[in-house]
Coordinates of C-alpha atoms in Angstrom, one line a residue:
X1 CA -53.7 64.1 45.7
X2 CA -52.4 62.2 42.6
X3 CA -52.4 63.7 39.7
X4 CA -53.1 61.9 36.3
X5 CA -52.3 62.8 32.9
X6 CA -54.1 60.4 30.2
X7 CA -52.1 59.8 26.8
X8 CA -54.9 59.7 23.8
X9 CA -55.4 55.8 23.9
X10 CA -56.8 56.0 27.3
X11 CA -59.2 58.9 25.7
X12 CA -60.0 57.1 22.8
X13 CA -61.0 53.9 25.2
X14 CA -62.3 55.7 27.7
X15 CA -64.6 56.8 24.5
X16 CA -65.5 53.9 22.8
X17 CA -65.6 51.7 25.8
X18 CA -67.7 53.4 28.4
X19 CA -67.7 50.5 31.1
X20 CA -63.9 50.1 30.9
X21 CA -61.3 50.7 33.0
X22 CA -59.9 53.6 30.8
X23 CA -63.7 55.6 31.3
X24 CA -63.6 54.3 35.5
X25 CA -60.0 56.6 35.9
X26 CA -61.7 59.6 34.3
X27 CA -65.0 59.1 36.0
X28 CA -63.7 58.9 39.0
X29 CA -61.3 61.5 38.5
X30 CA -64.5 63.8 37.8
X31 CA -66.0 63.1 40.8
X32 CA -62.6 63.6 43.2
X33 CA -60.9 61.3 43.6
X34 CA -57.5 62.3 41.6
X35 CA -57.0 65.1 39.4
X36 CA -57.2 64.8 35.6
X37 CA -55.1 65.8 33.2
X38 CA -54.3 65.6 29.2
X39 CA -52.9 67.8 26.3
X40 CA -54.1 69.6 23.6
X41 CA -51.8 67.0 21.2
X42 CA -53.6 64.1 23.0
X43 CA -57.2 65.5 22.8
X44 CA -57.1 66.1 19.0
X45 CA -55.0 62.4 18.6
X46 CA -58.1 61.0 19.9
X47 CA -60.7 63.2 18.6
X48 CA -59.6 62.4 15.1
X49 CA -58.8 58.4 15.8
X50 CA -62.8 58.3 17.0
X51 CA -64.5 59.9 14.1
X52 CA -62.4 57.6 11.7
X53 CA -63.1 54.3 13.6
X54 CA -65.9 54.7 16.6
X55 CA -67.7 58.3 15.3
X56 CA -70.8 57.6 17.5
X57 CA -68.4 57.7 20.7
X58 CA -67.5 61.5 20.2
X59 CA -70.3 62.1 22.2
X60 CA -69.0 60.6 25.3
X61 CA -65.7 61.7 24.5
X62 CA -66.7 65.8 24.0
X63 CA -68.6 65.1 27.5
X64 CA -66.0 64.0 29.4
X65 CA -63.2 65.9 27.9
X66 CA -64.8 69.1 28.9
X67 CA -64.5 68.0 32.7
X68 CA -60.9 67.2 32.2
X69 CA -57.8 69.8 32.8
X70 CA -56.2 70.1 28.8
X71 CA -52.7 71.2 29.5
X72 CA -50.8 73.4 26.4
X73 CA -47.6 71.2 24.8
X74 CA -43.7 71.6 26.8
X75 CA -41.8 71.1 23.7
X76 CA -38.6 72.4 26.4
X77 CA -40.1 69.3 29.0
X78 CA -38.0 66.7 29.6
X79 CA -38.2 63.4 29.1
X80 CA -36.8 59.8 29.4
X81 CA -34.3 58.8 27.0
X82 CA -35.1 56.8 24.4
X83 CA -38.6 57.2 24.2
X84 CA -40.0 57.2 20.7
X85 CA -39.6 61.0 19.4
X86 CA -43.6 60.4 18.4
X87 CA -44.7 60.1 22.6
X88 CA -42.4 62.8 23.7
X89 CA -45.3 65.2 23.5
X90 CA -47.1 63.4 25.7
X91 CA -44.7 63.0 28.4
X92 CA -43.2 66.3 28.0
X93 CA -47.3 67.4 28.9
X94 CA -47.1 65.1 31.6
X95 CA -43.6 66.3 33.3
X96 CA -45.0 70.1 32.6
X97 CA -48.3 69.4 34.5
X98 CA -46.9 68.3 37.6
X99 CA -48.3 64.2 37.3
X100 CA -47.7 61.9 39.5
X101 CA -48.8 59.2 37.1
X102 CA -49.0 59.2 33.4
X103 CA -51.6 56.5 32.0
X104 CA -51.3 54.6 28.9
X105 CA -51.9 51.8 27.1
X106 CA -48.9 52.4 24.5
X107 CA -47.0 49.4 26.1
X108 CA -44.3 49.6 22.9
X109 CA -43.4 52.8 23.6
X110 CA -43.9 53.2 27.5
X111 CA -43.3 49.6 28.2
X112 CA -39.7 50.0 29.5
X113 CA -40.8 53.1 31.9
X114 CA -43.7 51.0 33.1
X115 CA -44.4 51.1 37.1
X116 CA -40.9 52.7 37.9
X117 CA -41.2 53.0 42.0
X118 CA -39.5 55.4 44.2
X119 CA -37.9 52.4 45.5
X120 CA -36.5 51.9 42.1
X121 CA -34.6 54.9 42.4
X122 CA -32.8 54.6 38.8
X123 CA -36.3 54.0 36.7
X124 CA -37.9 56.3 39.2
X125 CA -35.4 59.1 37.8
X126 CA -35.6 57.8 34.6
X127 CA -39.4 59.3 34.4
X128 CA -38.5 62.2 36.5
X129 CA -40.5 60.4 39.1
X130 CA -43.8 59.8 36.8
X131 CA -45.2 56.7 37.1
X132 CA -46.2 55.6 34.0
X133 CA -48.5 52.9 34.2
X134 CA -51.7 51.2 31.9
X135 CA -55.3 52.0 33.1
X136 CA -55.4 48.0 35.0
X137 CA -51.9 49.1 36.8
X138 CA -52.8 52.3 38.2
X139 CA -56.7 50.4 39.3
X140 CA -55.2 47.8 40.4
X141 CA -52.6 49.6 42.5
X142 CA -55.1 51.5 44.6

C-alpha cells in the first residue's frame, strides 16, 4: 500500500481549497485507499499559515488532521543533498515514516527531486527511493 507523507502546503490547500486535488489525496487516503502521513513541524506550519491568511478553513483543517497519522521530527533522517536546510524537516519525517511518496507543492525546493522513478536509479537514490511529487503528479499517476 503506498504510503504518503503531505508537506504543510498540501495541508494548508487541502484546507482552504476543499474541492482540490490537495483535499482529494487526504480524503481518499481517509477512506483507504493509501496511508497518510505528516509531521508535527508540518501540522503547526500550516495551522499558523491558515489562521493568518484563510482562519475560517481551520475547521476543515482540525477535521481532517485528526484522521491523519502525525509522525514526531528525524532530525538524524537523511536526506537529499542540497535540499534547502528549511525542507529538510519535512523530508527527514518522510524518510523516517517509511513513505513511498512525499507530496508537495514546494516546486523551488523539491523541484529537482521531482518524480525520481526506480528506473531512474541515480534520482531514485537521490530521495532514498521517495517519490516526491505535487498533488496533480501523484493523481495523475494513478
Amino acid at each position: 500500500m503506498k504510503r504518503l507523507f503531505l508537506d504543510a502546503n498540501v495541508l494548508f490547500t487541502a484546507a482552504h481549497n476543499p474541492d482540490g486535488k490537495a483535499y482529494l489525496i487526504i480524503s481518499l487516503g481517509i477512506k483507504g485507499a493509501w496511508e497518510v502521513y505528516t509531521s508535527g513541524f508540518a501540522v503547526e506550519e500550516a495551522r499558523r499559515n491558515l489562521a493568518v491568511k484563510y482562519p475560517s478553513a481551520q475547521k476543515i483543517f482540525n477535521e481532517f488532521i485528526s484522521a491523519i497519522t502525525v509522525v514526531s521530527e528525524f532530525p538524524d533522517a537523511l536526506y537529499p543533498p542540497g535540499l534547502n536546510e528549511k525542507d529538510r524537516p519535512i523530508f527527514q519525517a518522510a524518510h523516517a515514516c517509511g513513505a513511498s511518496h512525499l507530496i508537495t507543492g514546494d516546486l523551488v525546493h523539491f523541484g529537482s527531486f521531482m518524480n525520481a522513478q526506480a528506473s531512474d536509479k541515480e534520482s531514485y537514490e537521490e530521495t532514498y527511493g521517495i517519490i516526491v511529487q505535487t498533488p496533480s503528479m501523484f493523481l495523475n499517476s494513478l
